[in-house]
């Protein structure tokens, strides 16, 4: 493959807007401009296929019926099965999707609107809200998220009632979802909580409904304005603040460009975002078509999240697992399992992805998945899972799982030239440039071994 500035830019684009790129696809796209490649990704993203792994909404056994221990255990078993199933279904989709930018944006919103509850059906429903609106209008996305059963339950808005306002959702709406800290007052939180009273969902159907009887229709003061504000009014007033456009633009910049944002670039993005009425698609297109996106300082500088790391391997090598449940175990061992955020703020990201435990797993994983083997690393204990972990397991958190996987070497080798050099393989697999000292450590003529050695370098952790 002839390396050029255009090829470099396409490769960088797909490392961020997708989950990496295969040799054949990079070769195919090397003749088009990055702007055209961006339009191609956006066109693919128009094909929105909802996640539909979980089709049954489980009903918890009513306490009034005094359910037996066996009935409760069966309910918990099914509930855990659903949670695992929706995690695995989405993890597999990262590697298989023909709309990678759509899934990458869904992953972004999944972390932005972090939500956790023990209900695979509602979690899948919220995930589809993220996907359906991933490149649409932010106001529509925000409103649908606010009305989703998973979020209503997670942030206690289901219990937010007239005379007994619950401030959880109102606070996180401004602190984490729109404005950021320092751009609202405690009184704004209290008053907006009153505006969201009566926002509930029906337990029997899961449908959102506005409970007029539980809504506080009294006068409220929000951002210095006085009125009988509704939840929708509060959302409109938050979006009127340019700080909201800046907050979202900065977060997208950190996700796609650099952990250290450039204030001028973010301002440029936020002004366009605000002027468009919070349209997400043109904002994302502006990021990927800006000259600064392809600056050297923005290439190979971000640590892949565990999900991106695993998805990249699965996508590049079409890895098939004897037991797909290991996908969830691998995510947990590296510190990021989708649908299991650590808290309402989501995953911190950046350098927080790497510690001595997760790095060991990351460095060993390529050889494990491409050769078969054993992972031995300290799993990160999930505080909310403590109740489900036996005393023996709490005493020994080391993960030692045999991963039975079948990599698609045949397809990978079919795409690349038989006489491919170390340098060309490194160019394909590593985001930045591998220094000569690291290159000299790739000491083998066997392409498979060469690939595994490259994937086991610290540089492969970056995108």
mmCIF file of N, CA and C in Angstrom, residues 260-307:
data_model
loop_
_atom_site.group_PDB
_atom_site.id
_atom_site.type_symbol
_atom_site.label_atom_id
_atom_site.label_comp_id
_atom_site.label_asym_id
_atom_site.label_seq_id
_atom_site.Cartn_x
_atom_site.Cartn_y
_atom_site.Cartn_z
ATOM 1 N N UNK A 260 -7.265 16.903 25.873
ATOM 2 C CA UNK A 260 -7.034 18.295 26.276
ATOM 3 C C UNK A 260 -7.636 19.194 25.196
ATOM 4 N N UNK A 261 -8.800 19.767 25.461
ATOM 5 C CA UNK A 261 -9.487 20.525 24.407
ATOM 6 C C UNK A 261 -8.803 21.834 24.069
ATOM 7 N N UNK A 262 -8.902 22.211 22.810
ATOM 8 C CA UNK A 262 -8.449 23.509 22.333
ATOM 9 C C UNK A 262 -9.632 24.465 22.431
ATOM 10 N N UNK A 263 -9.575 25.469 23.330
ATOM 11 C CA UNK A 263 -10.734 26.351 23.550
ATOM 12 C C UNK A 263 -11.242 27.024 22.281
ATOM 13 N N UNK A 264 -10.336 27.415 21.388
ATOM 14 C CA UNK A 264 -10.757 28.095 20.165
ATOM 15 C C UNK A 264 -11.520 27.149 19.243
ATOM 16 N N UNK A 265 -11.041 25.915 19.153
ATOM 17 C CA UNK A 265 -11.734 24.915 18.326
ATOM 18 C C UNK A 265 -13.108 24.580 18.911
ATOM 19 N N UNK A 266 -13.161 24.454 20.228
ATOM 20 C CA UNK A 266 -14.439 24.134 20.876
ATOM 21 C C UNK A 266 -15.423 25.292 20.692
ATOM 22 N N UNK A 267 -14.931 26.511 20.818
ATOM 23 C CA UNK A 267 -15.802 27.678 20.623
ATOM 24 C C UNK A 267 -16.367 27.692 19.205
ATOM 25 N N UNK A 268 -15.509 27.398 18.258
ATOM 26 C CA UNK A 268 -15.914 27.346 16.841
ATOM 27 C C UNK A 268 -17.018 26.302 16.645
ATOM 28 N N UNK A 269 -16.852 25.147 17.273
ATOM 29 C CA UNK A 269 -17.858 24.083 17.176
ATOM 30 C C UNK A 269 -19.152 24.478 17.875
ATOM 31 N N UNK A 270 -19.027 25.048 19.068
ATOM 32 C CA UNK A 270 -20.217 25.356 19.863
ATOM 33 C C UNK A 270 -21.076 26.435 19.218
ATOM 34 N N UNK A 271 -20.436 27.395 18.575
ATOM 35 C CA UNK A 271 -21.200 28.451 17.901
ATOM 36 C C UNK A 271 -22.003 27.880 16.737
ATOM 37 N N UNK A 272 -21.385 26.957 16.002
ATOM 38 C CA UNK A 272 -22.097 26.314 14.891
ATOM 39 C C UNK A 272 -23.230 25.435 15.423
ATOM 40 N N UNK A 273 -22.972 24.740 16.527
ATOM 41 C CA UNK A 273 -23.968 23.855 17.141
ATOM 42 C C UNK A 273 -25.175 24.652 17.607
ATOM 43 N N UNK A 274 -24.907 25.761 18.281
ATOM 44 C CA UNK A 274 -25.986 26.607 18.799
ATOM 45 C C UNK A 274 -26.799 27.210 17.656
ATOM 46 N N UNK A 275 -26.100 27.704 16.654
ATOM 47 C CA UNK A 275 -26.772 28.348 15.515
ATOM 48 C C UNK A 275 -27.646 27.379 14.736
ATOM 49 N N UNK A 276 -27.272 26.111 14.727
ATOM 50 C CA UNK A 276 -28.032 25.103 13.988
ATOM 51 C C UNK A 276 -29.281 24.633 14.730
ATOM 52 N N UNK A 277 -29.465 25.126 15.967
ATOM 53 C CA UNK A 277 -30.582 24.630 16.756
ATOM 54 C C UNK A 277 -30.276 23.279 17.364
ATOM 55 N N UNK A 278 -28.986 23.055 17.662
ATOM 56 C CA UNK A 278 -28.516 21.824 18.305
ATOM 57 C C UNK A 278 -28.648 20.585 17.421
ATOM 58 N N UNK A 279 -28.333 20.735 16.136
ATOM 59 C CA UNK A 279 -28.295 19.586 15.233
ATOM 60 C C UNK A 279 -26.945 18.887 15.387
ATOM 61 N N UNK A 280 -26.965 17.603 15.658
ATOM 62 C CA UNK A 280 -25.744 16.866 15.979
ATOM 63 C C UNK A 280 -24.949 16.483 14.739
ATOM 64 N N UNK A 281 -25.633 16.057 13.684
ATOM 65 C CA UNK A 281 -24.934 15.590 12.489
ATOM 66 C C UNK A 281 -23.960 16.630 11.924
ATOM 67 N N UNK A 282 -24.401 17.890 11.680
ATOM 68 C CA UNK A 282 -23.449 18.867 11.152
ATOM 69 C C UNK A 282 -22.303 19.174 12.114
ATOM 70 N N UNK A 283 -22.555 19.045 13.418
ATOM 71 C CA UNK A 283 -21.488 19.249 14.396
ATOM 72 C C UNK A 283 -20.417 18.182 14.247
ATOM 73 N N UNK A 284 -20.842 16.931 14.136
ATOM 74 C CA UNK A 284 -19.897 15.827 13.972
ATOM 75 C C UNK A 284 -19.154 15.952 12.638
ATOM 76 N N UNK A 285 -19.883 16.324 11.595
ATOM 77 C CA UNK A 285 -19.247 16.502 10.284
ATOM 78 C C UNK A 285 -18.206 17.613 10.337
ATOM 79 N N UNK A 286 -18.495 18.667 11.068
ATOM 80 C CA UNK A 286 -17.547 19.783 11.195
ATOM 81 C C UNK A 286 -16.269 19.324 11.906
ATOM 82 N N UNK A 287 -16.409 18.473 12.912
ATOM 83 C CA UNK A 287 -15.226 17.950 13.613
ATOM 84 C C UNK A 287 -14.337 17.172 12.651
ATOM 85 N N UNK A 288 -14.939 16.256 11.914
ATOM 86 C CA UNK A 288 -14.160 15.346 11.072
ATOM 87 C C UNK A 288 -13.644 15.982 9.781
ATOM 88 N N UNK A 289 -14.177 17.136 9.416
ATOM 89 C CA UNK A 289 -13.699 17.798 8.198
ATOM 90 C C UNK A 289 -12.824 19.009 8.504
ATOM 91 N N UNK A 290 -12.607 19.291 9.784
ATOM 92 C CA UNK A 290 -11.731 20.407 10.162
ATOM 93 C C UNK A 290 -10.277 19.997 9.994
ATOM 94 N N UNK A 291 -9.463 20.915 9.503
ATOM 95 C CA UNK A 291 -8.043 20.619 9.278
ATOM 96 C C UNK A 291 -7.350 20.235 10.575
ATOM 97 N N UNK A 292 -7.757 20.871 11.690
ATOM 98 C CA UNK A 292 -7.094 20.578 12.969
ATOM 99 C C UNK A 292 -7.348 19.162 13.473
ATOM 100 N N UNK A 293 -8.419 18.519 13.007
ATOM 101 C CA UNK A 293 -8.682 17.134 13.422
ATOM 102 C C UNK A 293 -7.530 16.224 12.999
ATOM 103 N N UNK A 294 -6.882 16.560 11.891
ATOM 104 C CA UNK A 294 -5.823 15.719 11.339
ATOM 105 C C UNK A 294 -4.416 16.205 11.708
ATOM 106 N N UNK A 295 -4.333 17.214 12.588
ATOM 107 C CA UNK A 295 -3.027 17.669 13.047
ATOM 108 C C UNK A 295 -2.278 16.526 13.726
ATOM 109 N N UNK A 296 -0.958 16.528 13.605
ATOM 110 C CA UNK A 296 -0.126 15.471 14.186
ATOM 111 C C UNK A 296 -0.384 15.306 15.680
ATOM 112 N N UNK A 297 -0.588 16.409 16.377
ATOM 113 C CA UNK A 297 -0.791 16.339 17.830
ATOM 114 C C UNK A 297 -2.104 15.652 18.210
ATOM 115 N N UNK A 298 -2.997 15.477 17.237
ATOM 116 C CA UNK A 298 -4.272 14.815 17.502
ATOM 117 C C UNK A 298 -4.323 13.381 16.967
ATOM 118 N N UNK A 299 -3.207 12.880 16.509
ATOM 119 C CA UNK A 299 -3.138 11.526 15.946
ATOM 120 C C UNK A 299 -2.405 10.595 16.917
ATOM 121 N N UNK A 300 -3.022 9.449 17.201
ATOM 122 C CA UNK A 300 -2.374 8.465 18.067
ATOM 123 C C UNK A 300 -2.112 8.972 19.467
ATOM 124 N N UNK A 301 -2.990 9.854 19.943
ATOM 125 C CA UNK A 301 -2.772 10.479 21.253
ATOM 126 C C UNK A 301 -3.814 10.084 22.296
ATOM 127 N N UNK A 302 -4.823 9.320 21.890
ATOM 128 C CA UNK A 302 -5.891 8.939 22.816
ATOM 129 C C UNK A 302 -5.802 7.466 23.179
ATOM 130 N N UNK A 303 -5.983 7.172 24.451
ATOM 131 C CA UNK A 303 -6.007 5.778 24.893
ATOM 132 C C UNK A 303 -7.364 5.175 24.528
ATOM 133 N N UNK A 304 -7.340 4.061 23.858
ATOM 134 C CA UNK A 304 -8.598 3.390 23.509
ATOM 135 C C UNK A 304 -9.334 2.994 24.785
ATOM 136 N N UNK A 305 -10.619 3.208 24.799
ATOM 137 C CA UNK A 305 -11.412 2.677 25.902
ATOM 138 C C UNK A 305 -11.398 1.159 25.781
ATOM 139 N N UNK A 306 -11.662 0.433 26.872
ATOM 140 C CA UNK A 306 -11.705 -1.032 26.786
ATOM 141 C C UNK A 306 -12.646 -1.540 25.699
ATOM 142 N N UNK A 307 -13.791 -0.888 25.553
ATOM 143 C CA UNK A 307 -14.757 -1.310 24.534
ATOM 144 C C UNK A 307 -14.192 -1.081 23.139
#
